[in-house]
Amino acid sequence: MCLVLALLLSAVAAACGKAGSPPTKGPATGELPVYQVAKGFQLPDSPTWRRARKRGHLVVGVKEDQPYLGEKNPATGTYAGFDIEIARMMAASLGFDPKTVRFVTIASANRETALQNGQIDFYVGTYTINALRKKLVGFAGPYYMAGQSLLVRRNDNRIHGPQDLDGKRVCSVAGSTPYQRMRKDYPKAVLVAYDTYSVCVDNLLTYQVDAVTTDDAILIGYAAKAPDELKVVGRPFSKEPYGIGVPRGDNALRFALDEALRAREKNGDWRRAYEATLGLSGVPVPTPPPIDRYPAT
Ligand code: GLU
């Protein structure tokens, strides 16, 4: 089963435990911006920042199998994508050289725990801001607005939207908002859950499931890498504002990241990063959503 997808998606080569070559289809990452590192930056009120300063680098949680967003090259171990660029520009704003950021892959279901137990300093990986999660972690942003959608096989003409999913096998990721929404709003679909979306896509290509559901930004990336095999159908049926997850209560870090996002949107870095990554999957550059600086927790 792994073989099928390894042929199509570079990211999955990692999941299949073998070093892969660059993707055979779809554009490569573009020319990446260089971010100005803030000189003499201090954030003494943030315990997370102080710990990172002492350590000498930031540790950032990300995804590794989401094309154009957070993708790890299995041959070199380097990460690329829009979320990775957001993490790098945030590092620069916090006074750290982006080249020194240590990325750690964390699955959707493990994000809150990783932030709570100090495994990571912050998290940038298609992480939807919502009220439930705000009880467990803090969120800077949003820095991007996605929406839940559906990925099906190119030759499938049965599924056009979530209304067509009754009795169909639908794959999503445990602990994700699309998974929760399917369970609640579309109980007649046969829901299958894995830890990562690339495994869902593998299952789709091998006819184990009929559809994959998650954010359009993620699905468009898989479709762009395998346009002859996959397509995204219908309109987005939710709003998924992407935030930067921080340890709950570290308001100083959250506010600093809010400010940094504003500044990077203003000086063009956000746009340049988008164009060099997610923009390559074919979606024109959107206006970033307004930052929601909510009161200290
Ligand atoms: N944005 C959704 C979420 O945070 C789906 C993508 C993901 O699992 O990272 O749950």
JSON list of N, CA, C and O and ligand atoms in Angstrom, two decimals, residues 63 66 108 111 123 125-128 133 173 175-178 197 214-215 218 240 242, ligand 1:
[
{"chain": "A", "resi": 63, "resn": "LYS", "atom": "N", "xyz": [3.98, 19.90, 11.22]},
{"chain": "A", "resi": 63, "resn": "LYS", "atom": "CA", "xyz": [3.61, 18.69, 10.49]},
{"chain": "A", "resi": 63, "resn": "LYS", "atom": "C", "xyz": [4.72, 18.37, 9.48]},
{"chain": "A", "resi": 63, "resn": "LYS", "atom": "O", "xyz": [5.48, 19.26, 9.10]},
{"chain": "A", "resi": 66, "resn": "GLN", "atom": "N", "xyz": [2.43, 17.38, 4.98]},
{"chain": "A", "resi": 66, "resn": "GLN", "atom": "CA", "xyz": [1.40, 18.22, 4.37]},
{"chain": "A", "resi": 66, "resn": "GLN", "atom": "C", "xyz": [2.04, 19.13, 3.31]},
{"chain": "A", "resi": 66, "resn": "GLN", "atom": "O", "xyz": [2.64, 20.15, 3.64]},
{"chain": "A", "resi": 108, "resn": "SER", "atom": "N", "xyz": [-1.72, 15.79, 14.98]},
{"chain": "A", "resi": 108, "resn": "SER", "atom": "CA", "xyz": [-2.84, 16.62, 15.44]},
{"chain": "A", "resi": 108, "resn": "SER", "atom": "C", "xyz": [-3.28, 16.28, 16.87]},
{"chain": "A", "resi": 108, "resn": "SER", "atom": "O", "xyz": [-3.51, 17.17, 17.68]},
{"chain": "A", "resi": 111, "resn": "ARG", "atom": "N", "xyz": [-0.90, 17.75, 19.94]},
{"chain": "A", "resi": 111, "resn": "ARG", "atom": "CA", "xyz": [-0.45, 19.13, 20.01]},
{"chain": "A", "resi": 111, "resn": "ARG", "atom": "C", "xyz": [-0.59, 19.75, 21.39]},
{"chain": "A", "resi": 111, "resn": "ARG", "atom": "O", "xyz": [0.35, 20.39, 21.90]},
{"chain": "A", "resi": 123, "resn": "TYR", "atom": "N", "xyz": [3.75, 25.96, 18.33]},
{"chain": "A", "resi": 123, "resn": "TYR", "atom": "CA", "xyz": [3.34, 25.00, 17.31]},
{"chain": "A", "resi": 123, "resn": "TYR", "atom": "C", "xyz": [2.78, 25.73, 16.09]},
{"chain": "A", "resi": 123, "resn": "TYR", "atom": "O", "xyz": [1.92, 26.61, 16.25]},
{"chain": "A", "resi": 125, "resn": "GLY", "atom": "N", "xyz": [1.17, 24.39, 12.65]},
{"chain": "A", "resi": 125, "resn": "GLY", "atom": "CA", "xyz": [0.84, 23.26, 11.77]},
{"chain": "A", "resi": 125, "resn": "GLY", "atom": "C", "xyz": [-0.65, 23.11, 11.58]},
{"chain": "A", "resi": 125, "resn": "GLY", "atom": "O", "xyz": [-1.28, 22.28, 12.23]},
{"chain": "A", "resi": 126, "resn": "THR", "atom": "N", "xyz": [-1.21, 23.94, 10.71]},
{"chain": "A", "resi": 126, "resn": "THR", "atom": "CA", "xyz": [-2.65, 23.87, 10.35]},
{"chain": "A", "resi": 126, "resn": "THR", "atom": "C", "xyz": [-3.53, 23.69, 11.59]},
{"chain": "A", "resi": 126, "resn": "THR", "atom": "O", "xyz": [-4.44, 22.88, 11.60]},
{"chain": "A", "resi": 127, "resn": "TYR", "atom": "N", "xyz": [-3.24, 24.50, 12.60]},
{"chain": "A", "resi": 127, "resn": "TYR", "atom": "CA", "xyz": [-3.84, 24.33, 13.93]},
{"chain": "A", "resi": 127, "resn": "TYR", "atom": "C", "xyz": [-5.01, 25.30, 14.09]},
{"chain": "A", "resi": 127, "resn": "TYR", "atom": "O", "xyz": [-4.81, 26.51, 14.28]},
{"chain": "A", "resi": 128, "resn": "THR", "atom": "N", "xyz": [-6.22, 24.78, 14.02]},
{"chain": "A", "resi": 128, "resn": "THR", "atom": "CA", "xyz": [-7.42, 25.62, 14.12]},
{"chain": "A", "resi": 128, "resn": "THR", "atom": "C", "xyz": [-7.60, 26.17, 15.54]},
{"chain": "A", "resi": 128, "resn": "THR", "atom": "O", "xyz": [-7.54, 25.43, 16.52]},
{"chain": "A", "resi": 133, "resn": "ARG", "atom": "N", "xyz": [-10.05, 24.28, 22.50]},
{"chain": "A", "resi": 133, "resn": "ARG", "atom": "CA", "xyz": [-8.58, 24.22, 22.57]},
{"chain": "A", "resi": 133, "resn": "ARG", "atom": "C", "xyz": [-8.00, 25.37, 23.36]},
{"chain": "A", "resi": 133, "resn": "ARG", "atom": "O", "xyz": [-6.94, 25.22, 23.98]},
{"chain": "A", "resi": 173, "resn": "VAL", "atom": "N", "xyz": [-8.23, 12.61, 10.49]},
{"chain": "A", "resi": 173, "resn": "VAL", "atom": "CA", "xyz": [-7.19, 12.40, 11.50]},
{"chain": "A", "resi": 173, "resn": "VAL", "atom": "C", "xyz": [-7.75, 12.57, 12.92]},
{"chain": "A", "resi": 173, "resn": "VAL", "atom": "O", "xyz": [-8.51, 13.51, 13.18]},
{"chain": "A", "resi": 175, "resn": "GLY", "atom": "N", "xyz": [-8.33, 13.59, 16.60]},
{"chain": "A", "resi": 175, "resn": "GLY", "atom": "CA", "xyz": [-8.01, 14.83, 17.31]},
{"chain": "A", "resi": 175, "resn": "GLY", "atom": "C", "xyz": [-8.11, 16.08, 16.46]},
{"chain": "A", "resi": 175, "resn": "GLY", "atom": "O", "xyz": [-7.79, 17.17, 16.93]},
{"chain": "A", "resi": 176, "resn": "SER", "atom": "N", "xyz": [-8.57, 15.94, 15.20]},
{"chain": "A", "resi": 176, "resn": "SER", "atom": "CA", "xyz": [-8.69, 17.13, 14.34]},
{"chain": "A", "resi": 176, "resn": "SER", "atom": "C", "xyz": [-10.13, 17.65, 14.36]},
{"chain": "A", "resi": 176, "resn": "SER", "atom": "O", "xyz": [-11.07, 16.90, 14.65]},
{"chain": "A", "resi": 177, "resn": "THR", "atom": "N", "xyz": [-10.28, 18.91, 14.02]},
{"chain": "A", "resi": 177, "resn": "THR", "atom": "CA", "xyz": [-11.63, 19.49, 13.96]},
{"chain": "A", "resi": 177, "resn": "THR", "atom": "C", "xyz": [-12.46, 18.89, 12.82]},
{"chain": "A", "resi": 177, "resn": "THR", "atom": "O", "xyz": [-13.65, 18.67, 13.01]},
{"chain": "A", "resi": 178, "resn": "PRO", "atom": "N", "xyz": [-11.87, 18.59, 11.64]},
{"chain": "A", "resi": 178, "resn": "PRO", "atom": "CA", "xyz": [-12.68, 17.95, 10.59]},
{"chain": "A", "resi": 178, "resn": "PRO", "atom": "C", "xyz": [-13.22, 16.58, 11.01]},
{"chain": "A", "resi": 178, "resn": "PRO", "atom": "O", "xyz": [-14.36, 16.23, 10.69]},
{"chain": "A", "resi": 197, "resn": "TYR", "atom": "N", "xyz": [-2.71, 12.69, 7.68]},
{"chain": "A", "resi": 197, "resn": "TYR", "atom": "CA", "xyz": [-3.51, 12.76, 6.45]},
{"chain": "A", "resi": 197, "resn": "TYR", "atom": "C", "xyz": [-2.86, 12.00, 5.31]},
{"chain": "A", "resi": 197, "resn": "TYR", "atom": "O", "xyz": [-3.55, 11.51, 4.42]},
{"chain": "A", "resi": 214, "resn": "THR", "atom": "N", "xyz": [-10.44, 17.09, 5.38]},
{"chain": "A", "resi": 214, "resn": "THR", "atom": "CA", "xyz": [-9.76, 18.02, 6.28]},
{"chain": "A", "resi": 214, "resn": "THR", "atom": "C", "xyz": [-9.78, 19.40, 5.62]},
{"chain": "A", "resi": 214, "resn": "THR", "atom": "O", "xyz": [-10.59, 19.63, 4.71]},
{"chain": "A", "resi": 215, "resn": "ASP", "atom": "N", "xyz": [-8.89, 20.28, 6.03]},
{"chain": "A", "resi": 215, "resn": "ASP", "atom": "CA", "xyz": [-8.88, 21.64, 5.49]},
{"chain": "A", "resi": 215, "resn": "ASP", "atom": "C", "xyz": [-8.53, 21.66, 4.01]},
{"chain": "A", "resi": 215, "resn": "ASP", "atom": "O", "xyz": [-7.65, 20.91, 3.56]},
{"chain": "A", "resi": 218, "resn": "ILE", "atom": "N", "xyz": [-4.82, 21.84, 2.98]},
{"chain": "A", "resi": 218, "resn": "ILE", "atom": "CA", "xyz": [-4.08, 20.57, 3.03]},
{"chain": "A", "resi": 218, "resn": "ILE", "atom": "C", "xyz": [-4.42, 19.71, 1.83]},
{"chain": "A", "resi": 218, "resn": "ILE", "atom": "O", "xyz": [-3.53, 19.18, 1.14]},
{"chain": "A", "resi": 240, "resn": "GLU", "atom": "N", "xyz": [-11.74, 27.43, 9.38]},
{"chain": "A", "resi": 240, "resn": "GLU", "atom": "CA", "xyz": [-10.61, 26.91, 10.17]},
{"chain": "A", "resi": 240, "resn": "GLU", "atom": "C", "xyz": [-9.53, 27.98, 10.24]},
{"chain": "A", "resi": 240, "resn": "GLU", "atom": "O", "xyz": [-8.63, 28.03, 9.40]},
{"chain": "A", "resi": 242, "resn": "TYR", "atom": "N", "xyz": [-6.20, 29.40, 11.27]},
{"chain": "A", "resi": 242, "resn": "TYR", "atom": "CA", "xyz": [-4.95, 28.81, 11.75]},
{"chain": "A", "resi": 242, "resn": "TYR", "atom": "C", "xyz": [-4.25, 29.74, 12.73]},
{"chain": "A", "resi": 242, "resn": "TYR", "atom": "O", "xyz": [-3.96, 30.89, 12.42]},
{"chain": "B", "resi": 1, "resn": "GLU", "atom": "N1", "xyz": [-7.17, 22.57, 11.10]},
{"chain": "B", "resi": 1, "resn": "GLU", "atom": "C1", "xyz": [-7.71, 21.33, 11.56]},
{"chain": "B", "resi": 1, "resn": "GLU", "atom": "C2", "xyz": [-7.33, 21.07, 13.01]},
{"chain": "B", "resi": 1, "resn": "GLU", "atom": "O1", "xyz": [-6.60, 21.81, 13.57]},
{"chain": "B", "resi": 1, "resn": "GLU", "atom": "C3", "xyz": [-7.32, 20.17, 10.69]},
{"chain": "B", "resi": 1, "resn": "GLU", "atom": "C4", "xyz": [-5.88, 20.09, 10.32]},
{"chain": "B", "resi": 1, "resn": "GLU", "atom": "C5", "xyz": [-5.03, 19.36, 11.32]},
{"chain": "B", "resi": 1, "resn": "GLU", "atom": "O2", "xyz": [-5.42, 18.29, 11.81]},
{"chain": "B", "resi": 1, "resn": "GLU", "atom": "O3", "xyz": [-3.94, 19.86, 11.58]},
{"chain": "B", "resi": 1, "resn": "GLU", "atom": "O4", "xyz": [-7.77, 20.14, 13.61]}
]
